[in-house]
């Protein structure tokens, strides 16, 4: 179940928010009860060119409106090339899908999620005050939030990029959504969600916030975002929500049966490695660590049950293959992993 708001946060809201945020507490309970549709199994595609920075971007976007119901896809309200509707959720989703397509096309030479021009579909206004956004194997689905804790989920470009990146992972590495491979699945989506936002804003690694879900909390919440890639565990600290529980080092890895083995929690560890490598290198992150991570995702060398150590070793190998032995890029990737407790020898 690949949703942007982790179940541990929804559970906290459902249990603790009622005195102050009764609407949010009820919305969180409903979100916890709902299972998104099962994702589709998709066959891998042939290898594509890895860098086409000047490629045109021609997405095929289709935005539908669920009109407050939990029925997909909803009523089609905006197609590719049509004018803005004036509905903020519709138009933000349309723009966010375009920004995501543009980054994958121009940086990685990937035409849409499947690499073959797959239409980008989204449904907005899903459910009654639905507190989440998710990828169901065919489309992005956005709730409007409860209005007390969460705003509408189209307000954050990193959320849109994150969920669409789940689709890219489905068509490439197929990382199993459980334990360390599941945390890597979440990490990859966070990494590319951050890159989509940075690319759209023209931000280098130093200027970037490295926040996932910035802007989806209301002003009533003491928090910046759902997660911080560069400082896991610091995204929020609120009387109702509690403190962000993400670890940023392997020694603090959380063993749990909840959340598919802690996939949203433990993704903080590889997230920090990625962000530290990017900031060590400086410049635009999509030009170095982004390309390395994309090479790994599309290499065919990852196991669906890959663990952190195996994934880290593949990033070092890909850094050497793309940028050369003992390059700044290879060393920065090694330093990033070492900082979170994962030592990777130089690729041989």
mmCIF file of C-alpha atoms in Angstrom:
data_model
loop_
_atom_site.group_PDB
_atom_site.id
_atom_site.type_symbol
_atom_site.label_atom_id
_atom_site.label_comp_id
_atom_site.label_asym_id
_atom_site.label_seq_id
_atom_site.Cartn_x
_atom_site.Cartn_y
_atom_site.Cartn_z
ATOM 1 C CA UNK A 1 0.000 0.000 0.000
ATOM 2 C CA UNK A 2 1.992 2.976 -1.273
ATOM 3 C CA UNK A 3 0.550 6.107 0.294
ATOM 4 C CA UNK A 4 2.329 9.348 1.109
ATOM 5 C CA UNK A 5 1.079 9.647 4.719
ATOM 6 C CA UNK A 6 2.435 6.678 6.706
ATOM 7 C CA UNK A 7 0.018 4.619 8.816
ATOM 8 C CA UNK A 8 1.888 5.364 12.053
ATOM 9 C CA UNK A 9 1.113 9.081 11.617
ATOM 10 C CA UNK A 10 -2.541 8.453 10.745
ATOM 11 C CA UNK A 11 -2.833 6.164 13.771
ATOM 12 C CA UNK A 12 -1.374 8.861 16.013
ATOM 13 C CA UNK A 13 -3.882 11.406 14.666
ATOM 14 C CA UNK A 14 -6.791 8.984 15.100
ATOM 15 C CA UNK A 15 -5.786 8.245 18.703
ATOM 16 C CA UNK A 16 -4.670 11.642 19.976
ATOM 17 C CA UNK A 17 -6.212 14.385 17.844
ATOM 18 C CA UNK A 18 -9.895 14.148 18.813
ATOM 19 C CA UNK A 19 -9.979 16.773 21.604
ATOM 20 C CA UNK A 20 -8.326 19.425 19.450
ATOM 21 C CA UNK A 21 -9.000 18.231 15.897
ATOM 22 C CA UNK A 22 -12.164 16.074 15.876
ATOM 23 C CA UNK A 23 -12.584 16.251 12.100
ATOM 24 C CA UNK A 24 -8.980 15.229 11.551
ATOM 25 C CA UNK A 25 -9.268 12.317 13.984
ATOM 26 C CA UNK A 26 -12.304 10.930 12.182
ATOM 27 C CA UNK A 27 -10.695 11.481 8.777
ATOM 28 C CA UNK A 28 -7.570 9.623 9.916
ATOM 29 C CA UNK A 29 -9.673 6.691 11.151
ATOM 30 C CA UNK A 30 -11.409 6.470 7.765
ATOM 31 C CA UNK A 31 -8.087 6.665 5.916
ATOM 32 C CA UNK A 32 -6.679 3.819 8.022
ATOM 33 C CA UNK A 33 -9.678 1.642 7.225
ATOM 34 C CA UNK A 34 -9.408 2.108 3.487
ATOM 35 C CA UNK A 35 -7.170 -0.111 1.368
ATOM 36 C CA UNK A 36 -6.225 1.352 -2.045
ATOM 37 C CA UNK A 37 -6.828 -0.911 -5.036
ATOM 38 C CA UNK A 38 -4.161 -3.541 -5.632
ATOM 39 C CA UNK A 39 -1.352 -2.361 -7.879
ATOM 40 C CA UNK A 40 -0.937 -3.909 -11.288
ATOM 41 C CA UNK A 41 1.875 -6.316 -12.109
ATOM 42 C CA UNK A 42 3.810 -4.881 -15.072
ATOM 43 C CA UNK A 43 6.505 -6.481 -17.213
ATOM 44 C CA UNK A 44 9.918 -4.760 -17.393
ATOM 45 C CA UNK A 45 10.699 -2.698 -20.476
ATOM 46 C CA UNK A 46 13.819 -2.554 -22.656
ATOM 47 C CA UNK A 47 16.702 -0.388 -21.493
ATOM 48 C CA UNK A 48 16.443 3.280 -22.436
ATOM 49 C CA UNK A 49 19.022 6.042 -22.922
ATOM 50 C CA UNK A 50 20.011 7.455 -19.543
ATOM 51 C CA UNK A 51 20.632 11.115 -20.381
ATOM 52 C CA UNK A 52 18.737 13.265 -22.877
ATOM 53 C CA UNK A 53 18.769 16.686 -21.179
ATOM 54 C CA UNK A 54 17.358 18.556 -24.170
ATOM 55 C CA UNK A 55 14.553 16.129 -24.982
ATOM 56 C CA UNK A 56 11.078 17.630 -25.447
ATOM 57 C CA UNK A 57 8.447 16.793 -22.866
ATOM 58 C CA UNK A 58 5.042 15.856 -24.206
ATOM 59 C CA UNK A 59 2.941 14.289 -21.453
ATOM 60 C CA UNK A 60 -0.567 12.956 -21.960
ATOM 61 C CA UNK A 61 -2.382 14.130 -18.810
ATOM 62 C CA UNK A 62 -5.934 13.319 -17.781
ATOM 63 C CA UNK A 63 -7.381 14.690 -14.543
ATOM 64 C CA UNK A 64 -10.638 13.366 -13.091
ATOM 65 C CA UNK A 65 -12.798 14.536 -10.184
ATOM 66 C CA UNK A 66 -14.135 11.938 -7.713
ATOM 67 C CA UNK A 67 -16.482 14.615 -6.329
ATOM 68 C CA UNK A 68 -16.053 13.458 -2.746
ATOM 69 C CA UNK A 69 -16.734 9.795 -3.446
ATOM 70 C CA UNK A 70 -14.372 6.844 -3.155
ATOM 71 C CA UNK A 71 -14.992 5.653 -6.679
ATOM 72 C CA UNK A 72 -12.365 5.726 -9.399
ATOM 73 C CA UNK A 73 -11.641 7.218 -11.836
ATOM 74 C CA UNK A 74 -14.332 9.885 -11.372
ATOM 75 C CA UNK A 75 -15.484 12.472 -13.916
ATOM 76 C CA UNK A 76 -12.860 13.546 -16.472
ATOM 77 C CA UNK A 77 -12.444 17.314 -16.100
ATOM 78 C CA UNK A 78 -9.184 18.246 -17.846
ATOM 79 C CA UNK A 79 -7.236 16.664 -20.698
ATOM 80 C CA UNK A 80 -3.819 17.445 -22.111
ATOM 81 C CA UNK A 81 -3.679 20.915 -23.646
ATOM 82 C CA UNK A 82 -6.940 22.153 -22.159
ATOM 83 C CA UNK A 83 -7.117 25.403 -20.223
ATOM 84 C CA UNK A 84 -6.959 25.637 -16.450
ATOM 85 C CA UNK A 85 -10.283 24.880 -14.816
ATOM 86 C CA UNK A 86 -10.041 27.225 -11.821
ATOM 87 C CA UNK A 87 -10.265 24.224 -9.473
ATOM 88 C CA UNK A 88 -6.974 24.449 -7.585
ATOM 89 C CA UNK A 89 -6.675 20.701 -6.989
ATOM 90 C CA UNK A 90 -7.319 19.889 -10.657
ATOM 91 C CA UNK A 91 -4.868 22.467 -11.941
ATOM 92 C CA UNK A 92 -2.159 21.676 -9.363
ATOM 93 C CA UNK A 93 -2.377 17.979 -10.236
ATOM 94 C CA UNK A 94 -2.162 18.788 -13.953
ATOM 95 C CA UNK A 95 0.897 20.988 -13.431
ATOM 96 C CA UNK A 96 2.561 18.511 -11.068
ATOM 97 C CA UNK A 97 2.162 15.618 -13.492
ATOM 98 C CA UNK A 98 3.737 17.806 -16.171
ATOM 99 C CA UNK A 99 6.666 18.762 -13.936
ATOM 100 C CA UNK A 100 7.295 15.099 -13.115
ATOM 101 C CA UNK A 101 7.132 14.020 -16.765
ATOM 102 C CA UNK A 102 9.480 16.863 -17.743
ATOM 103 C CA UNK A 103 12.164 15.911 -15.233
ATOM 104 C CA UNK A 104 12.162 12.216 -16.138
ATOM 105 C CA UNK A 105 12.145 13.003 -19.869
ATOM 106 C CA UNK A 106 14.802 15.702 -19.967
ATOM 107 C CA UNK A 107 17.177 14.289 -17.381
ATOM 108 C CA UNK A 108 16.822 10.542 -17.837
ATOM 109 C CA UNK A 109 15.326 10.181 -21.297
ATOM 110 C CA UNK A 110 12.302 8.394 -19.846
ATOM 111 C CA UNK A 111 8.985 8.985 -21.604
ATOM 112 C CA UNK A 112 6.432 8.797 -18.780
ATOM 113 C CA UNK A 113 6.184 6.215 -16.016
ATOM 114 C CA UNK A 114 6.580 3.163 -18.221
ATOM 115 C CA UNK A 115 9.151 4.692 -20.565
ATOM 116 C CA UNK A 116 6.761 4.317 -23.495
ATOM 117 C CA UNK A 117 4.460 7.337 -23.241
ATOM 118 C CA UNK A 118 1.961 5.980 -20.717
ATOM 119 C CA UNK A 119 -0.842 8.527 -20.080
ATOM 120 C CA UNK A 120 -0.516 10.253 -16.720
ATOM 121 C CA UNK A 121 -3.849 10.009 -14.960
ATOM 122 C CA UNK A 122 -4.930 11.509 -11.660
ATOM 123 C CA UNK A 123 -8.093 11.740 -9.599
ATOM 124 C CA UNK A 124 -8.657 14.638 -7.191
ATOM 125 C CA UNK A 125 -11.290 15.297 -4.493
ATOM 126 C CA UNK A 126 -11.201 11.616 -3.560
ATOM 127 C CA UNK A 127 -13.406 10.714 -0.604
ATOM 128 C CA UNK A 128 -14.772 12.892 2.180
ATOM 129 C CA UNK A 129 -11.858 14.771 3.792
ATOM 130 C CA UNK A 130 -9.592 11.899 2.775
ATOM 131 C CA UNK A 131 -6.213 12.228 4.497
ATOM 132 C CA UNK A 132 -3.829 10.759 1.950
ATOM 133 C CA UNK A 133 -2.577 10.470 -1.611
ATOM 134 C CA UNK A 134 -1.636 7.206 -3.289
ATOM 135 C CA UNK A 135 -0.610 5.473 -6.509
ATOM 136 C CA UNK A 136 -2.890 2.539 -7.377
ATOM 137 C CA UNK A 137 -0.951 1.090 -10.302
ATOM 138 C CA UNK A 138 -2.824 3.159 -12.880
ATOM 139 C CA UNK A 139 -3.279 6.646 -11.492
ATOM 140 C CA UNK A 140 -2.470 9.167 -8.806
ATOM 141 C CA UNK A 141 -5.271 9.688 -6.292
ATOM 142 C CA UNK A 142 -5.463 12.772 -4.061
ATOM 143 C CA UNK A 143 -7.604 13.444 -1.012
ATOM 144 C CA UNK A 144 -8.516 16.957 0.066
ATOM 145 C CA UNK A 145 -7.326 16.522 3.645
ATOM 146 C CA UNK A 146 -9.377 17.142 6.766
ATOM 147 C CA UNK A 147 -8.697 20.896 6.892
ATOM 148 C CA UNK A 148 -7.516 20.748 10.510
ATOM 149 C CA UNK A 149 -4.213 18.882 10.185
ATOM 150 C CA UNK A 150 -3.863 18.244 6.459
ATOM 151 C CA UNK A 151 -4.464 20.515 3.499
ATOM 152 C CA UNK A 152 -5.158 19.129 0.039
ATOM 153 C CA UNK A 153 -2.457 16.746 -1.124
ATOM 154 C CA UNK A 154 -1.942 18.407 -4.501
ATOM 155 C CA UNK A 155 -0.327 21.323 -2.633
ATOM 156 C CA UNK A 156 3.065 19.594 -2.580
ATOM 157 C CA UNK A 157 4.997 18.852 -5.780
ATOM 158 C CA UNK A 158 7.250 16.406 -3.914
ATOM 159 C CA UNK A 159 4.127 14.364 -3.057
ATOM 160 C CA UNK A 160 3.128 14.178 -6.725
ATOM 161 C CA UNK A 161 6.655 13.231 -7.794
ATOM 162 C CA UNK A 162 6.912 10.683 -4.982
ATOM 163 C CA UNK A 163 3.768 8.810 -5.925
ATOM 164 C CA UNK A 164 4.510 8.761 -9.654
ATOM 165 C CA UNK A 165 7.993 7.448 -8.866
ATOM 166 C CA UNK A 166 6.320 4.389 -7.330
ATOM 167 C CA UNK A 167 5.056 3.719 -10.838
ATOM 168 C CA UNK A 168 8.585 4.003 -12.236
ATOM 169 C CA UNK A 169 9.812 1.498 -9.649
ATOM 170 C CA UNK A 170 7.004 -0.898 -10.632
ATOM 171 C CA UNK A 171 8.203 -0.797 -14.233
ATOM 172 C CA UNK A 172 11.894 -1.196 -13.370
ATOM 173 C CA UNK A 173 13.336 -2.677 -10.162
ATOM 174 C CA UNK A 174 10.025 -3.945 -8.717
ATOM 175 C CA UNK A 175 11.301 -3.600 -5.155
ATOM 176 C CA UNK A 176 9.062 -5.659 -2.877
ATOM 177 C CA UNK A 177 7.068 -3.495 -0.478
ATOM 178 C CA UNK A 178 8.252 -5.118 2.734
ATOM 179 C CA UNK A 179 11.156 -4.616 5.135
ATOM 180 C CA UNK A 180 14.369 -3.163 3.739
ATOM 181 C CA UNK A 181 13.349 -3.551 0.091
ATOM 182 C CA UNK A 182 10.105 -1.745 0.941
ATOM 183 C CA UNK A 183 12.027 1.031 2.702
ATOM 184 C CA UNK A 184 14.178 1.314 -0.436
ATOM 185 C CA UNK A 185 10.971 1.509 -2.497
ATOM 186 C CA UNK A 186 9.827 4.430 -0.338
ATOM 187 C CA UNK A 187 13.296 5.975 -0.429
ATOM 188 C CA UNK A 188 13.447 5.911 -4.226
ATOM 189 C CA UNK A 189 10.102 7.697 -4.364
ATOM 190 C CA UNK A 190 11.267 10.305 -1.850
ATOM 191 C CA UNK A 191 14.512 10.827 -3.762
ATOM 192 C CA UNK A 192 12.827 11.352 -7.121
ATOM 193 C CA UNK A 193 9.999 13.352 -5.547
ATOM 194 C CA UNK A 194 12.636 15.729 -4.173
ATOM 195 C CA UNK A 195 14.390 15.872 -7.555
ATOM 196 C CA UNK A 196 11.143 16.709 -9.358
ATOM 197 C CA UNK A 197 10.601 19.645 -7.007
ATOM 198 C CA UNK A 198 14.227 20.807 -7.259
ATOM 199 C CA UNK A 199 14.190 20.571 -11.062
ATOM 200 C CA UNK A 200 10.959 22.557 -11.316
ATOM 201 C CA UNK A 201 12.326 25.271 -8.999
ATOM 202 C CA UNK A 202 15.839 25.277 -10.456
ATOM 203 C CA UNK A 203 17.318 24.571 -7.018
ATOM 204 C CA UNK A 204 20.788 23.214 -6.425
ATOM 205 C CA UNK A 205 21.478 20.732 -3.643
ATOM 206 C CA UNK A 206 22.458 23.447 -1.162
ATOM 207 C CA UNK A 207 19.351 25.579 -1.730
ATOM 208 C CA UNK A 208 16.940 22.623 -1.661
ATOM 209 C CA UNK A 209 14.831 21.981 1.430
ATOM 210 C CA UNK A 210 15.046 18.168 1.111
ATOM 211 C CA UNK A 211 11.542 18.039 2.575
ATOM 212 C CA UNK A 212 8.864 15.609 1.400
ATOM 213 C CA UNK A 213 5.313 16.881 1.726
ATOM 214 C CA UNK A 214 6.153 20.473 2.549
ATOM 215 C CA UNK A 215 2.953 22.523 2.584
ATOM 216 C CA UNK A 216 0.434 19.778 3.323
ATOM 217 C CA UNK A 217 0.145 20.567 7.059
ATOM 218 C CA UNK A 218 -2.134 23.388 8.149
ATOM 219 C CA UNK A 219 -0.818 26.277 10.239
ATOM 220 C CA UNK A 220 -2.154 24.512 13.352
ATOM 221 C CA UNK A 221 0.595 21.878 13.134
ATOM 222 C CA UNK A 222 4.114 22.405 14.444
ATOM 223 C CA UNK A 223 5.862 20.847 11.504
ATOM 224 C CA UNK A 224 7.491 21.544 8.166
ATOM 225 C CA UNK A 225 6.636 18.403 6.204
ATOM 226 C CA UNK A 226 6.051 14.652 6.433
ATOM 227 C CA UNK A 227 9.754 13.805 6.183
ATOM 228 C CA UNK A 228 13.154 15.443 5.969
ATOM 229 C CA UNK A 229 15.624 13.581 3.785
ATOM 230 C CA UNK A 230 18.696 15.377 5.076
ATOM 231 C CA UNK A 231 17.627 15.390 8.745
ATOM 232 C CA UNK A 232 15.340 12.391 9.342
ATOM 233 C CA UNK A 233 13.386 12.723 12.566
ATOM 234 C CA UNK A 234 13.041 16.518 12.406
ATOM 235 C CA UNK A 235 10.131 17.089 10.015
ATOM 236 C CA UNK A 236 7.580 17.729 12.776
ATOM 237 C CA UNK A 237 7.335 17.925 16.547
ATOM 238 C CA UNK A 238 3.748 18.593 17.574
ATOM 239 C CA UNK A 239 1.639 18.126 20.712
ATOM 240 C CA UNK A 240 -0.894 16.030 18.797
ATOM 241 C CA UNK A 241 1.225 14.346 16.107
ATOM 242 C CA UNK A 242 4.185 13.702 18.382
ATOM 243 C CA UNK A 243 7.742 13.827 17.083
ATOM 244 C CA UNK A 244 8.855 12.574 13.685
ATOM 245 C CA UNK A 245 10.100 9.010 14.442
ATOM 246 C CA UNK A 246 12.265 8.431 11.357
ATOM 247 C CA UNK A 247 15.796 7.133 12.046
ATOM 248 C CA UNK A 248 18.740 8.522 10.087
ATOM 249 C CA UNK A 249 21.329 5.826 10.905
ATOM 250 C CA UNK A 250 21.412 2.050 10.586
ATOM 251 C CA UNK A 251 22.063 1.624 14.322
ATOM 252 C CA UNK A 252 18.569 3.046 14.937
ATOM 253 C CA UNK A 253 16.817 0.787 12.391
ATOM 254 C CA UNK A 254 13.278 0.070 13.628
ATOM 255 C CA UNK A 255 12.158 -3.561 13.707
ATOM 256 C CA UNK A 256 8.358 -3.652 13.501
ATOM 257 C CA UNK A 257 5.532 -5.630 11.962
ATOM 258 C CA UNK A 258 3.575 -2.434 11.290
ATOM 259 C CA UNK A 259 3.718 -0.453 8.041
ATOM 260 C CA UNK A 260 4.977 -3.439 6.025
ATOM 261 C CA UNK A 261 7.982 -3.719 8.307
ATOM 262 C CA UNK A 262 8.520 -0.005 8.820
ATOM 263 C CA UNK A 263 8.926 1.022 5.181
ATOM 264 C CA UNK A 264 8.064 4.688 5.798
ATOM 265 C CA UNK A 265 10.190 4.811 8.950
ATOM 266 C CA UNK A 266 13.415 3.174 7.814
ATOM 267 C CA UNK A 267 13.469 4.949 4.457
ATOM 268 C CA UNK A 268 15.035 7.805 6.423
ATOM 269 C CA UNK A 269 18.356 5.929 6.431
ATOM 270 C CA UNK A 270 18.919 5.748 2.640
ATOM 271 C CA UNK A 271 17.229 9.155 2.286
ATOM 272 C CA UNK A 272 19.966 10.764 4.366
ATOM 273 C CA UNK A 273 22.715 8.955 2.428
ATOM 274 C CA UNK A 274 21.299 10.331 -0.839
ATOM 275 C CA UNK A 275 20.941 13.897 0.438
ATOM 276 C CA UNK A 276 24.415 13.931 2.013
ATOM 277 C CA UNK A 277 26.024 12.679 -1.204
ATOM 278 C CA UNK A 278 24.159 15.329 -3.182
ATOM 279 C CA UNK A 279 25.170 18.184 -0.883
ATOM 280 C CA UNK A 280 28.806 17.029 -0.815
ATOM 281 C CA UNK A 281 28.892 17.231 -4.607
ATOM 282 C CA UNK A 282 26.939 20.489 -4.819
ATOM 283 C CA UNK A 283 25.306 21.742 -7.983
ATOM 284 C CA UNK A 284 22.121 20.187 -9.310
ATOM 285 C CA UNK A 285 21.412 16.836 -7.667
ATOM 286 C CA UNK A 286 19.691 15.412 -10.744
ATOM 287 C CA UNK A 287 22.980 15.737 -12.675
ATOM 288 C CA UNK A 288 24.958 13.382 -10.420
ATOM 289 C CA UNK A 289 23.274 11.371 -7.625
ATOM 290 C CA UNK A 290 19.967 11.425 -9.508
ATOM 291 C CA UNK A 291 21.569 9.817 -12.549
ATOM 292 C CA UNK A 292 23.421 7.291 -10.405
ATOM 293 C CA UNK A 293 20.223 6.242 -8.607
ATOM 294 C CA UNK A 294 18.298 6.064 -11.893
ATOM 295 C CA UNK A 295 21.048 3.884 -13.381
ATOM 296 C CA UNK A 296 20.689 1.516 -10.414
ATOM 297 C CA UNK A 297 16.904 1.448 -10.662
ATOM 298 C CA UNK A 298 17.011 0.525 -14.357
ATOM 299 C CA UNK A 299 20.126 -1.679 -14.296
ATOM 300 C CA UNK A 300 18.350 -4.995 -13.899
ATOM 301 C CA UNK A 301 20.852 -5.853 -11.162
ATOM 302 C CA UNK A 302 18.617 -5.253 -8.143
ATOM 303 C CA UNK A 303 16.770 -8.104 -6.501
ATOM 304 C CA UNK A 304 13.098 -7.464 -5.644
ATOM 305 C CA UNK A 305 14.165 -8.239 -2.044
ATOM 306 C CA UNK A 306 17.261 -6.015 -2.122
ATOM 307 C CA UNK A 307 18.590 -4.844 1.240
ATOM 308 C CA UNK A 308 20.309 -1.564 2.116
ATOM 309 C CA UNK A 309 23.838 -2.948 1.777
ATOM 310 C CA UNK A 310 23.159 -4.426 -1.655
ATOM 311 C CA UNK A 311 21.518 -1.246 -2.910
ATOM 312 C CA UNK A 312 24.364 0.873 -1.551
ATOM 313 C CA UNK A 313 26.943 -1.303 -3.308
ATOM 314 C CA UNK A 314 25.058 -0.900 -6.595
ATOM 315 C CA UNK A 315 25.046 2.901 -6.255
ATOM 316 C CA UNK A 316 28.830 2.909 -5.791
ATOM 317 C CA UNK A 317 29.225 0.595 -8.774
ATOM 318 C CA UNK A 318 26.989 2.799 -10.919
ATOM 319 C CA UNK A 319 28.838 5.951 -9.807
ATOM 320 C CA UNK A 320 32.097 4.382 -10.991
ATOM 321 C CA UNK A 321 30.578 3.215 -14.274
ATOM 322 C CA UNK A 322 29.128 6.624 -15.095
ATOM 323 C CA UNK A 323 31.715 9.017 -13.662
ATOM 324 C CA UNK A 324 34.908 6.950 -13.459
ATOM 325 C CA UNK A 325 37.010 5.162 -10.815
ATOM 326 C CA UNK A 326 37.718 7.220 -7.689
ATOM 327 C CA UNK A 327 35.661 10.077 -9.092
ATOM 328 C CA UNK A 328 34.189 12.755 -6.827
ATOM 329 C CA UNK A 329 30.809 11.154 -7.438
ATOM 330 C CA UNK A 330 31.909 7.670 -6.372
ATOM 331 C CA UNK A 331 33.558 9.034 -3.223
ATOM 332 C CA UNK A 332 30.555 11.213 -2.301
ATOM 333 C CA UNK A 333 28.186 8.251 -2.606
ATOM 334 C CA UNK A 334 30.491 6.158 -0.401
ATOM 335 C CA UNK A 335 30.664 8.990 2.147
ATOM 336 C CA UNK A 336 26.879 9.315 2.188
ATOM 337 C CA UNK A 337 26.374 5.647 2.969
ATOM 338 C CA UNK A 338 29.182 5.626 5.543
ATOM 339 C CA UNK A 339 27.516 8.519 7.386
ATOM 340 C CA UNK A 340 24.406 6.392 7.941
ATOM 341 C CA UNK A 341 26.334 3.296 9.058
ATOM 342 C CA UNK A 342 26.634 1.421 5.771
ATOM 343 C CA UNK A 343 30.236 0.886 4.657
ATOM 344 C CA UNK A 344 30.692 0.114 0.988
ATOM 345 C CA UNK A 345 34.143 -0.745 -0.418
ATOM 346 C CA UNK A 346 35.143 0.928 -3.688
ATOM 347 C CA UNK A 347 33.666 -0.818 -6.708
ATOM 348 C CA UNK A 348 36.153 -3.185 -8.321
#
